[in-house]
mmCIF file of C-alpha atoms in Angstrom:
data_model
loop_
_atom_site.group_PDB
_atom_site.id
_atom_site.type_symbol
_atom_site.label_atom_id
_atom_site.label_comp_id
_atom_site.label_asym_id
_atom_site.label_seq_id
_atom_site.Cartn_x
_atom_site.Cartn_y
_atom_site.Cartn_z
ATOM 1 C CA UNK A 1 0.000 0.000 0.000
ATOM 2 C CA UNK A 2 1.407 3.322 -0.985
ATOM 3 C CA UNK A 3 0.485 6.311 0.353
ATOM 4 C CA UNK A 4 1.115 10.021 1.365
ATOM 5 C CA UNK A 5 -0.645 12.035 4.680
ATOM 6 C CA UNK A 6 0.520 15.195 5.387
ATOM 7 C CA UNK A 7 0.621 15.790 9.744
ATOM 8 C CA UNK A 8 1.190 19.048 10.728
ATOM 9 C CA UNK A 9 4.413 20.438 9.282
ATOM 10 C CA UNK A 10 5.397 16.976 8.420
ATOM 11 C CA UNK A 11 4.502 15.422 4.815
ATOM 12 C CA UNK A 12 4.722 11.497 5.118
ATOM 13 C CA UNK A 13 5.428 9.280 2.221
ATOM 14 C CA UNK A 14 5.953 5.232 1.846
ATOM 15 C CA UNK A 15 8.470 4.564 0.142
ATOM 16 C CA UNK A 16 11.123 1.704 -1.420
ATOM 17 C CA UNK A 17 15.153 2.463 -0.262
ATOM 18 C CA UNK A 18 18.344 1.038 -0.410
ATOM 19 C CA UNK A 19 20.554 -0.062 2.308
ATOM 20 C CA UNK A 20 23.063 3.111 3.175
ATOM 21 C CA UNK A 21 26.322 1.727 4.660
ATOM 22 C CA UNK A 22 27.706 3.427 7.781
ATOM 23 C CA UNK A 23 30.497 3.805 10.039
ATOM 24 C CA UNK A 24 29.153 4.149 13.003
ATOM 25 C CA UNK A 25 29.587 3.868 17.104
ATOM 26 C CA UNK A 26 27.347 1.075 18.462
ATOM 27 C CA UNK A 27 25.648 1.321 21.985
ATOM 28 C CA UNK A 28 22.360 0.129 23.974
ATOM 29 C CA UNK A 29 21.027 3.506 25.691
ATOM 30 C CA UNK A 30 18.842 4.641 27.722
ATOM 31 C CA UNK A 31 15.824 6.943 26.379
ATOM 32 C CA UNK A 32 16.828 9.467 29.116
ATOM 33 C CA UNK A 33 20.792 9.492 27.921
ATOM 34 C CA UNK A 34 19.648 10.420 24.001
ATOM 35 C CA UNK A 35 19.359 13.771 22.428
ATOM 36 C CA UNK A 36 22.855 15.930 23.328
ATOM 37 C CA UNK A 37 24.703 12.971 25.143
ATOM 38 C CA UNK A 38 24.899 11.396 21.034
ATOM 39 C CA UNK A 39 27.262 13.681 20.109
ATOM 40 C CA UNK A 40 30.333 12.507 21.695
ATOM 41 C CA UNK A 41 29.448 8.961 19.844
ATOM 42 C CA UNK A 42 29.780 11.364 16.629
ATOM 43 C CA UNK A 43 32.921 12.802 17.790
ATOM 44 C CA UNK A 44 34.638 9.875 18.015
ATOM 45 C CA UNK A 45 33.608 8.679 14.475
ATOM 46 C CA UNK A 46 35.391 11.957 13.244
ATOM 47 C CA UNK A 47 38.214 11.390 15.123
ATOM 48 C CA UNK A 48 38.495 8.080 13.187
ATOM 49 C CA UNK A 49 37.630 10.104 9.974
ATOM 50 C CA UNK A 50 40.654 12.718 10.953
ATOM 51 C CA UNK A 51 43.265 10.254 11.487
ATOM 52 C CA UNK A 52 42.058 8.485 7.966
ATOM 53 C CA UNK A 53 40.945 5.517 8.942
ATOM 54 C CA UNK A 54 37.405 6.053 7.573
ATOM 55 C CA UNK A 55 37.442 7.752 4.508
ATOM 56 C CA UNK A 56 34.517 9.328 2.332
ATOM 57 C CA UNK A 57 31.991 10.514 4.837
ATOM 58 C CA UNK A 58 28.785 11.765 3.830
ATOM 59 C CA UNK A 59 25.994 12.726 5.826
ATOM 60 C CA UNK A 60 25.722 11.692 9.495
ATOM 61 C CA UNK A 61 23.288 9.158 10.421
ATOM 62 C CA UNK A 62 21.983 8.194 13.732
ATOM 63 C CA UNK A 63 20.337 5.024 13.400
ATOM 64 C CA UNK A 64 18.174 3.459 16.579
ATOM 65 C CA UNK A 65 17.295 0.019 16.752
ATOM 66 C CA UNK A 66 15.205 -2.765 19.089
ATOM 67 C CA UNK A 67 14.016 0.267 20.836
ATOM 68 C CA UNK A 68 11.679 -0.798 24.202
ATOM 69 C CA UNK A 69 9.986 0.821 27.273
ATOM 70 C CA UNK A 70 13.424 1.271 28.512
ATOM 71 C CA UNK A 71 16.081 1.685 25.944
ATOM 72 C CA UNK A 72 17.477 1.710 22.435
ATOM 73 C CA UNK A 73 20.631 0.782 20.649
ATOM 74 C CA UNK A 74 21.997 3.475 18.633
ATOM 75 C CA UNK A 75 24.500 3.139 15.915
ATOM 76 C CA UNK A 76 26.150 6.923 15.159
ATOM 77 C CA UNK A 77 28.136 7.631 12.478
ATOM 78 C CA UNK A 78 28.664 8.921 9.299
ATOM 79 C CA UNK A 79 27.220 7.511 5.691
ATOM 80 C CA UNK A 80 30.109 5.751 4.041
ATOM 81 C CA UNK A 81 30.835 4.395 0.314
ATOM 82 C CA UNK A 82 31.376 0.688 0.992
ATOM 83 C CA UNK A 83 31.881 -1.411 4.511
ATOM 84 C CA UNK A 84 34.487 -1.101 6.030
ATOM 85 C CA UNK A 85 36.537 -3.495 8.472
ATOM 86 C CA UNK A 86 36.092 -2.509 12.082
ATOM 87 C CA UNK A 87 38.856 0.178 13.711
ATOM 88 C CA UNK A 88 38.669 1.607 17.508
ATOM 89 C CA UNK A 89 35.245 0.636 18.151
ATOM 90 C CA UNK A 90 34.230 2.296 15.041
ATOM 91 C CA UNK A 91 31.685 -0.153 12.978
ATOM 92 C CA UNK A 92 30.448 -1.323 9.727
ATOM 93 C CA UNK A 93 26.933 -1.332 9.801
ATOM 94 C CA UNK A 94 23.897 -0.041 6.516
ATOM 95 C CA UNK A 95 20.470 1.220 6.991
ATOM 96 C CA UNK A 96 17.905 -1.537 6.598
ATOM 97 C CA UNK A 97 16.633 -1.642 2.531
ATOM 98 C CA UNK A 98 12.982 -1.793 1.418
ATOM 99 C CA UNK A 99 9.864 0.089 2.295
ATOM 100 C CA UNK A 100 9.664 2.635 5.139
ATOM 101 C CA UNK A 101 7.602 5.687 5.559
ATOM 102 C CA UNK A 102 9.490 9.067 5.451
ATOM 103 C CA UNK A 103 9.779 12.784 5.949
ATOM 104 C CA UNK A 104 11.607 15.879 5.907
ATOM 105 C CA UNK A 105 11.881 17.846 8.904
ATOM 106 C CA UNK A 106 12.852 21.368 8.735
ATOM 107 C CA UNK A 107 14.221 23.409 11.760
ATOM 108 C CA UNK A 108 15.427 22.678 14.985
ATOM 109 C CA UNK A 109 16.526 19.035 16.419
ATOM 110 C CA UNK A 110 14.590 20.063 18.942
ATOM 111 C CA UNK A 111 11.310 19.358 16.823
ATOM 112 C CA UNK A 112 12.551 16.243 15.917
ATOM 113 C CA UNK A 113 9.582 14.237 18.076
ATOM 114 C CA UNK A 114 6.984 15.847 16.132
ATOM 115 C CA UNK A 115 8.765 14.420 12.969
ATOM 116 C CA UNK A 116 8.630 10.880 14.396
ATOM 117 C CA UNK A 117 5.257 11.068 15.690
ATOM 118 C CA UNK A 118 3.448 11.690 12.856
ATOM 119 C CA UNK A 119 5.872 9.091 10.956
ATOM 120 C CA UNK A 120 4.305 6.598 13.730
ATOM 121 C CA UNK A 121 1.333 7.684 12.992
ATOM 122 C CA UNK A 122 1.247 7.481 9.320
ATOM 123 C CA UNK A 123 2.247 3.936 10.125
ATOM 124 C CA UNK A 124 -0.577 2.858 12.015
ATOM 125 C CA UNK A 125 -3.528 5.088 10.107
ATOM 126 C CA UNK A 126 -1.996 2.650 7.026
ATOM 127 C CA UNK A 127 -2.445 -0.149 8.885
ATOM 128 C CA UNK A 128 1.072 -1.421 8.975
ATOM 129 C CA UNK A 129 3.719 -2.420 11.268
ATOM 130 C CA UNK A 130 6.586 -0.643 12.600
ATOM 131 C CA UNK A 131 9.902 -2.928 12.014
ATOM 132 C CA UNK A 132 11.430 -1.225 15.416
ATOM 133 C CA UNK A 133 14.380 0.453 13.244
ATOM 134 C CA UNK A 134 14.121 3.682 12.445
ATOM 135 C CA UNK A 135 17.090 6.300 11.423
ATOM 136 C CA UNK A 136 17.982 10.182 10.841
ATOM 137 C CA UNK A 137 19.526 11.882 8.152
ATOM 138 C CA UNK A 138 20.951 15.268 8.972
ATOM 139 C CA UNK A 139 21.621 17.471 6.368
ATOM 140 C CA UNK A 140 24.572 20.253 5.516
ATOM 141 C CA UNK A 141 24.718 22.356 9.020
ATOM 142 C CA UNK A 142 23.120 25.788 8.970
ATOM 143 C CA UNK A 143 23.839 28.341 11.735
ATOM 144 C CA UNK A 144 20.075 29.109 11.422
ATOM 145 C CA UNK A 145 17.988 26.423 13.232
ATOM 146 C CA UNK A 146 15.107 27.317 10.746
ATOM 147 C CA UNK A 147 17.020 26.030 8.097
ATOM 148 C CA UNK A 148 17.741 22.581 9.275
ATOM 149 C CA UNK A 149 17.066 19.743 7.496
ATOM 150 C CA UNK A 150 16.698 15.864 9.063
ATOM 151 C CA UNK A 151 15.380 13.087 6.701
ATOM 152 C CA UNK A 152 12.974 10.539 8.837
ATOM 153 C CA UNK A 153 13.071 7.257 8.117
ATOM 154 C CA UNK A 154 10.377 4.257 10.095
ATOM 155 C CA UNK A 155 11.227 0.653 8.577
ATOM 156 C CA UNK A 156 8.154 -1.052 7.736
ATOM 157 C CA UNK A 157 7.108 -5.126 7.960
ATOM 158 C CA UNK A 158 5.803 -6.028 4.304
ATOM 159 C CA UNK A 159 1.854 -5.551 4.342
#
């Protein structure tokens, strides 16, 4: 079932991707330690890409998987050409390929939840099932929060 619903401020659409490969930092998580304590995952990524042991970043990607009541695990990182073998705790890991439903958020992080929310709900209204992995793309970084861009992502089961 295809669809699009717009929520809000946030336009949802099903779609069909491909698997993005990452290198990433990998960690279980509490809900209450997401949000600004991420970041230092992402620094240390960069440190890798620095030193040149992970070359051709793109985008950064925060990817959150078998989420429950309690906690998630997050993989961090930074969108990457082609696996890579595993250096300092820095991983190989992709984006899961095939249908999810998506949006574009624009301003700050902050709004974020609202951009997830109605991806859940566009879920459910379509009668489908969440696949409990779910990711963020951030776009280029704009001093003005307005400007910000995030790409959504909710893996879907097939209907």
């Amino acid at each position: 079932m295809s669809g699009r619903i717009r929520h809000v401020s946030h336009e949802v659409t099903l779609e069909n991707v491909t698997a993005r490969h990452v290198a990433a930092v990998r960690d279980r998580r509490p809900w209450t330690e997401l949000g600004p304590k991420l970041i230092p995952l992402l620094d240390r990524v960069y440190v890798a890409v620095r030193a040149g042991q992970v070359v051709q970043p793109g985008q950064n990607l925060f990817i959150f998987r078998d989420g429950s009541d309690d906690e998630v695990t997050v993989e961090i990182g930074v969108e990457i050409a082609s696996p890579l073998r595993a250096v300092d705790g820095i991983v190989s890991t992709t984006t899961l390929a095939g249908e999810v439903a998506r949006t574009l958020h624009t301003g700050p992080y902050s709004g974020l939840r609202d951009a997830h929310q109605a991806v859940r709900r566009f879920i459910r209204e379509h009668g489908r099932r969440h696949a409990n992995v779910w990711w963020e793309v951030y776009g280029h970084w704009q001093n003005d929060p307005a400007k910000l861009e995030t790409e959504v992502f909710h893996a879907v089961l097939p209907a």
